[in-house]
PDB file of C-alpha atoms and ligand atoms in Angstrom:
ATOM      1  CA  UNK A 216       0.129   0.095  -0.118  1.00 91.00           C
ATOM      2  CA  UNK A 217       1.574   3.366  -0.686  1.00 97.00           C
ATOM      3  CA  UNK A 218       1.645   5.684   1.827  1.00 98.00           C
ATOM      4  CA  UNK A 219       2.037   9.544   1.742  1.00 98.00           C
ATOM      5  CA  UNK A 220       2.810  12.210   4.314  1.00 98.00           C
ATOM      6  CA  UNK A 221       1.060  15.906   4.254  1.00 98.00           C
ATOM      7  CA  UNK A 222       2.728  18.142   6.445  1.00 98.00           C
ATOM      8  CA  UNK A 223       1.309  21.434   6.922  1.00 98.00           C
ATOM      9  CA  UNK A 224       3.187  24.276   8.606  1.00 98.00           C
ATOM     10  CA  UNK A 225       2.374  27.545  10.561  1.00 98.00           C
ATOM     11  CA  UNK A 226      -1.203  28.988  10.723  1.00 97.00           C
ATOM     12  CA  UNK A 227      -2.398  26.196   8.603  1.00 97.00           C
ATOM     13  CA  UNK A 228      -4.199  24.991  11.550  1.00 97.00           C
ATOM     14  CA  UNK A 229      -6.907  27.702  11.450  1.00 95.00           C
ATOM     15  CA  UNK A 230      -7.499  26.729   7.623  1.00 96.00           C
ATOM     16  CA  UNK A 231     -11.680  27.277   7.447  1.00 95.00           C
ATOM     17  CA  UNK A 232     -11.300  30.745   9.625  1.00 95.00           C
ATOM     18  CA  UNK A 233      -7.919  32.076   8.498  1.00 93.00           C
ATOM     19  CA  UNK A 234      -8.431  34.242   5.770  1.00 93.00           C
ATOM     20  CA  UNK A 235     -11.389  32.409   3.920  1.00 95.00           C
ATOM     21  CA  UNK A 236     -11.207  34.457   1.091  1.00 94.00           C
ATOM     22  CA  UNK A 237      -7.602  33.434   0.354  1.00 94.00           C
ATOM     23  CA  UNK A 238      -7.349  29.899   1.887  1.00 95.00           C
ATOM     24  CA  UNK A 239     -11.233  28.892   1.822  1.00 92.00           C
ATOM     25  CA  UNK A 240     -13.601  27.851   4.378  1.00 95.00           C
ATOM     26  CA  UNK A 241     -13.044  24.309   4.653  1.00 96.00           C
ATOM     27  CA  UNK A 242     -10.986  22.888   7.307  1.00 96.00           C
ATOM     28  CA  UNK A 243      -7.979  20.757   6.849  1.00 96.00           C
ATOM     29  CA  UNK A 244      -9.410  18.017   9.304  1.00 95.00           C
ATOM     30  CA  UNK A 245     -12.566  18.129   7.009  1.00 97.00           C
ATOM     31  CA  UNK A 246     -10.276  17.906   3.646  1.00 97.00           C
ATOM     32  CA  UNK A 247      -8.187  15.168   5.223  1.00 97.00           C
ATOM     33  CA  UNK A 248     -11.298  12.900   5.231  1.00 97.00           C
ATOM     34  CA  UNK A 249     -12.432  13.626   2.094  1.00 97.00           C
ATOM     35  CA  UNK A 250      -9.146  13.002   0.365  1.00 97.00           C
ATOM     36  CA  UNK A 251      -8.507   9.619   2.522  1.00 97.00           C
ATOM     37  CA  UNK A 252     -12.261   8.722   1.267  1.00 97.00           C
ATOM     38  CA  UNK A 253     -10.905   9.570  -2.608  1.00 97.00           C
ATOM     39  CA  UNK A 254      -7.735   7.348  -1.929  1.00 97.00           C
ATOM     40  CA  UNK A 255      -8.717   4.446  -0.036  1.00 97.00           C
ATOM     41  CA  UNK A 256      -5.707   2.234  -1.371  1.00 96.00           C
ATOM     42  CA  UNK A 257      -3.290   4.785  -0.124  1.00 98.00           C
ATOM     43  CA  UNK A 258      -2.225   5.298   3.287  1.00 98.00           C
ATOM     44  CA  UNK A 259      -2.577   9.148   4.100  1.00 98.00           C
ATOM     45  CA  UNK A 260      -0.917  10.734   7.532  1.00 98.00           C
ATOM     46  CA  UNK A 261      -1.115  14.433   8.668  1.00 98.00           C
ATOM     47  CA  UNK A 262       1.300  16.357  10.575  1.00 98.00           C
ATOM     48  CA  UNK A 263       0.717  19.968  11.260  1.00 98.00           C
ATOM     49  CA  UNK A 264       3.074  22.155  13.676  1.00 98.00           C
ATOM     50  CA  UNK A 265       3.349  25.620  14.054  1.00 98.00           C
ATOM     51  CA  UNK A 266       7.263  25.507  14.787  1.00 98.00           C
ATOM     52  CA  UNK A 267      10.085  25.443  12.482  1.00 98.00           C
ATOM     53  CA  UNK A 268      12.073  22.593  14.712  1.00 98.00           C
ATOM     54  CA  UNK A 269       9.242  20.237  14.886  1.00 98.00           C
ATOM     55  CA  UNK A 270       8.711  20.153  11.321  1.00 98.00           C
ATOM     56  CA  UNK A 271      12.377  19.424  10.875  1.00 98.00           C
ATOM     57  CA  UNK A 272      12.142  16.619  13.631  1.00 98.00           C
ATOM     58  CA  UNK A 273       8.973  15.525  11.232  1.00 98.00           C
ATOM     59  CA  UNK A 274      11.068  15.453   8.247  1.00 98.00           C
ATOM     60  CA  UNK A 275      13.937  13.645   9.854  1.00 98.00           C
ATOM     61  CA  UNK A 276      11.883  11.036  11.387  1.00 98.00           C
ATOM     62  CA  UNK A 277       9.904  10.112   8.048  1.00 98.00           C
ATOM     63  CA  UNK A 278      12.453  11.263   5.617  1.00 98.00           C
ATOM     64  CA  UNK A 279      13.778   7.888   5.401  1.00 98.00           C
ATOM     65  CA  UNK A 280      11.168   5.545   6.325  1.00 98.00           C
ATOM     66  CA  UNK A 281      11.685   2.771   3.064  1.00 96.00           C
ATOM     67  CA  UNK A 282       7.666   2.494   2.960  1.00 97.00           C
ATOM     68  CA  UNK A 283       6.872   6.320   2.201  1.00 98.00           C
ATOM     69  CA  UNK A 284       6.389   7.582  -1.371  1.00 98.00           C
ATOM     70  CA  UNK A 285       6.508  10.975  -0.815  1.00 98.00           C
ATOM     71  CA  UNK A 286       5.929  13.784   1.610  1.00 98.00           C
ATOM     72  CA  UNK A 287       3.356  16.788   0.630  1.00 98.00           C
ATOM     73  CA  UNK A 288       4.822  19.698   2.220  1.00 98.00           C
ATOM     74  CA  UNK A 289       3.079  22.987   2.811  1.00 98.00           C
ATOM     75  CA  UNK A 290       5.618  25.091   4.824  1.00 98.00           C
ATOM     76  CA  UNK A 291       3.553  28.259   5.262  1.00 98.00           C
ATOM     77  CA  UNK A 292       5.376  31.358   5.732  1.00 98.00           C
ATOM     78  CA  UNK A 293       8.530  29.188   6.430  1.00 98.00           C
ATOM     79  CA  UNK A 294       8.618  28.592   2.517  1.00 98.00           C
ATOM     80  CA  UNK A 295       9.761  31.976   2.560  1.00 98.00           C
ATOM     81  CA  UNK A 296      12.439  32.258   4.989  1.00 98.00           C
ATOM     82  CA  UNK A 297      13.860  28.757   6.095  1.00 98.00           C
ATOM     83  CA  UNK A 298      16.967  27.520   5.313  1.00 98.00           C
ATOM     84  CA  UNK A 299      17.058  25.179   7.702  1.00 98.00           C
ATOM     85  CA  UNK A 300      13.911  23.142   6.382  1.00 98.00           C
ATOM     86  CA  UNK A 301      15.781  23.171   3.030  1.00 98.00           C
ATOM     87  CA  UNK A 302      18.798  21.693   4.591  1.00 98.00           C
ATOM     88  CA  UNK A 303      16.420  19.056   6.325  1.00 98.00           C
ATOM     89  CA  UNK A 304      14.673  18.417   2.818  1.00 98.00           C
ATOM     90  CA  UNK A 305      17.978  18.147   1.499  1.00 98.00           C
ATOM     91  CA  UNK A 306      19.283  15.738   3.895  1.00 98.00           C
ATOM     92  CA  UNK A 307      16.419  13.482   3.895  1.00 98.00           C
ATOM     93  CA  UNK A 308      15.644  10.346   1.092  1.00 98.00           C
ATOM     94  CA  UNK A 309      11.979  10.401   0.809  1.00 98.00           C
ATOM     95  CA  UNK A 310      10.665  12.943  -2.167  1.00 98.00           C
ATOM     96  CA  UNK A 311       9.364  16.230  -0.707  1.00 98.00           C
ATOM     97  CA  UNK A 312       6.384  18.362  -2.988  1.00 98.00           C
ATOM     98  CA  UNK A 313       6.213  21.943  -2.182  1.00 98.00           C
ATOM     99  CA  UNK A 314       2.195  23.053  -2.045  1.00 98.00           C
ATOM    100  CA  UNK A 315       0.522  26.229  -1.508  1.00 98.00           C
ATOM    101  CA  UNK A 316      -3.165  26.668  -1.341  1.00 98.00           C
ATOM    102  CA  UNK A 317      -2.889  30.298  -2.811  1.00 98.00           C
ATOM    103  CA  UNK A 318      -0.771  31.424  -5.946  1.00 98.00           C
ATOM    104  CA  UNK A 319       1.976  32.699  -4.206  1.00 98.00           C
ATOM    105  CA  UNK A 320       3.375  34.446  -7.348  1.00 97.00           C
ATOM    106  CA  UNK A 321       0.193  36.711  -7.403  1.00 97.00           C
ATOM    107  CA  UNK A 322       0.609  38.178  -3.964  1.00 97.00           C
ATOM    108  CA  UNK A 323       3.178  39.851  -1.968  1.00 96.00           C
ATOM    109  CA  UNK A 324       6.683  40.390  -3.219  1.00 97.00           C
ATOM    110  CA  UNK A 325       8.315  38.497  -0.356  1.00 94.00           C
ATOM    111  CA  UNK A 326       5.903  35.522  -1.128  1.00 97.00           C
ATOM    112  CA  UNK A 327       7.587  35.139  -4.680  1.00 97.00           C
ATOM    113  CA  UNK A 328      10.828  33.424  -3.121  1.00 97.00           C
ATOM    114  CA  UNK A 329      10.893  29.838  -1.909  1.00 98.00           C
ATOM    115  CA  UNK A 330      13.829  28.627   0.358  1.00 98.00           C
ATOM    116  CA  UNK A 331      12.668  25.463  -0.513  1.00 98.00           C
ATOM    117  CA  UNK A 332      11.273  24.756  -4.047  1.00 98.00           C
ATOM    118  CA  UNK A 333      14.850  24.151  -5.187  1.00 98.00           C
ATOM    119  CA  UNK A 334      15.076  21.179  -2.747  1.00 98.00           C
ATOM    120  CA  UNK A 335      12.017  19.913  -3.682  1.00 98.00           C
ATOM    121  CA  UNK A 336      10.612  17.103  -6.207  1.00 98.00           C
ATOM    122  CA  UNK A 337       8.479  19.659  -7.780  1.00 98.00           C
ATOM    123  CA  UNK A 338       5.875  22.801  -6.738  1.00 98.00           C
ATOM    124  CA  UNK A 339       2.206  23.046  -6.757  1.00 98.00           C
ATOM    125  CA  UNK A 340       0.375  26.185  -6.034  1.00 98.00           C
ATOM    126  CA  UNK A 341      -2.548  27.829  -6.676  1.00 98.00           C
ATOM    127  CA  UNK A 342      -5.534  25.749  -6.915  1.00 98.00           C
ATOM    128  CA  UNK A 343      -6.692  25.755  -3.108  1.00 97.00           C
ATOM    129  CA  UNK A 344      -7.074  22.770  -1.117  1.00 97.00           C
ATOM    130  CA  UNK A 345      -6.668  20.533  -4.663  1.00 97.00           C
ATOM    131  CA  UNK A 346      -3.018  21.682  -4.548  1.00 98.00           C
ATOM    132  CA  UNK A 347      -2.843  18.860  -2.003  1.00 98.00           C
ATOM    133  CA  UNK A 348      -4.313  16.010  -4.226  1.00 98.00           C
ATOM    134  CA  UNK A 349      -2.576  17.266  -7.234  1.00 98.00           C
ATOM    135  CA  UNK A 350       0.641  16.741  -4.997  1.00 98.00           C
ATOM    136  CA  UNK A 351      -0.570  13.192  -4.370  1.00 98.00           C
ATOM    137  CA  UNK A 352      -0.884  12.472  -7.734  1.00 98.00           C
ATOM    138  CA  UNK A 353       2.240  13.858  -8.617  1.00 98.00           C
ATOM    139  CA  UNK A 354       3.536  11.076  -6.038  1.00 98.00           C
ATOM    140  CA  UNK A 355       1.549   8.553  -7.202  1.00 98.00           C
ATOM    141  CA  UNK A 356       2.163   8.917 -10.897  1.00 94.00           C
TER     142      UNK A 356
HETATM  143  C1  DQA B 550       0.600  29.676   1.904  1.00 82.26           C
HETATM  144  C2  DQA B 550       1.227  30.586   1.581  1.00 82.26           C
HETATM  145  C3  DQA B 550       2.598  31.126   2.161  1.00 82.26           C
HETATM  146  O1  DQA B 550       2.758  32.731   2.159  1.00 82.26           O
HETATM  147  C4  DQA B 550       1.456  31.476   3.352  1.00 82.26           C
HETATM  148  O2  DQA B 550       2.673  32.326   4.662  1.00 82.26           O
HETATM  149  C5  DQA B 550       0.780  30.492   4.036  1.00 82.26           C
HETATM  150  C6  DQA B 550       0.277  29.376   3.216  1.00 82.26           C
HETATM  151  C7  DQA B 550      -0.158  28.703   1.171  1.00 82.26           C
HETATM  152  O3  DQA B 550      -0.653  27.525   0.970  1.00 82.26           O
HETATM  153  O4  DQA B 550      -0.926  29.512   0.302  1.00 82.26           O
HETATM  154  O5  DQA B 550       0.873  30.094   5.449  1.00 82.26           O
HETATM  155  O6  DQA B 550       1.669  28.694   1.991  1.00 82.26           O
END
């Protein structure tokens, strides 16, 4: 059975409540339930943290697992700042797909730069929560 880990970074625990005009009205918990139902043949694990070090620890913990096909990572604002998360992605074996709900390139200039894109397998941004599904499809393909 394929296994995929979704990691969400800071403030993404507030999906559904936070800036719904940008991030939508669906909570991540509801979305994870729906995506699990859509992919009954895939084990989908979910982890969220608001703390940079916790995200790095999770990447270290799961990033060498032979049974893990890929990691879908929305690092939130750490995307734009975290050399440490980039180094962690570079260090691990499991491929990481960078995901954003919003189209970061159509937003403020500070969001146009990603510290992690260059060390990820690919980048998906701007498709709302469907960005996660598209990343899963990319990992499974
Ligand atoms: C985000 C975009 C980031 O710029 C922002 O800081 C987030 C969410 C997105 O999913 O669109 O927290 O990663």
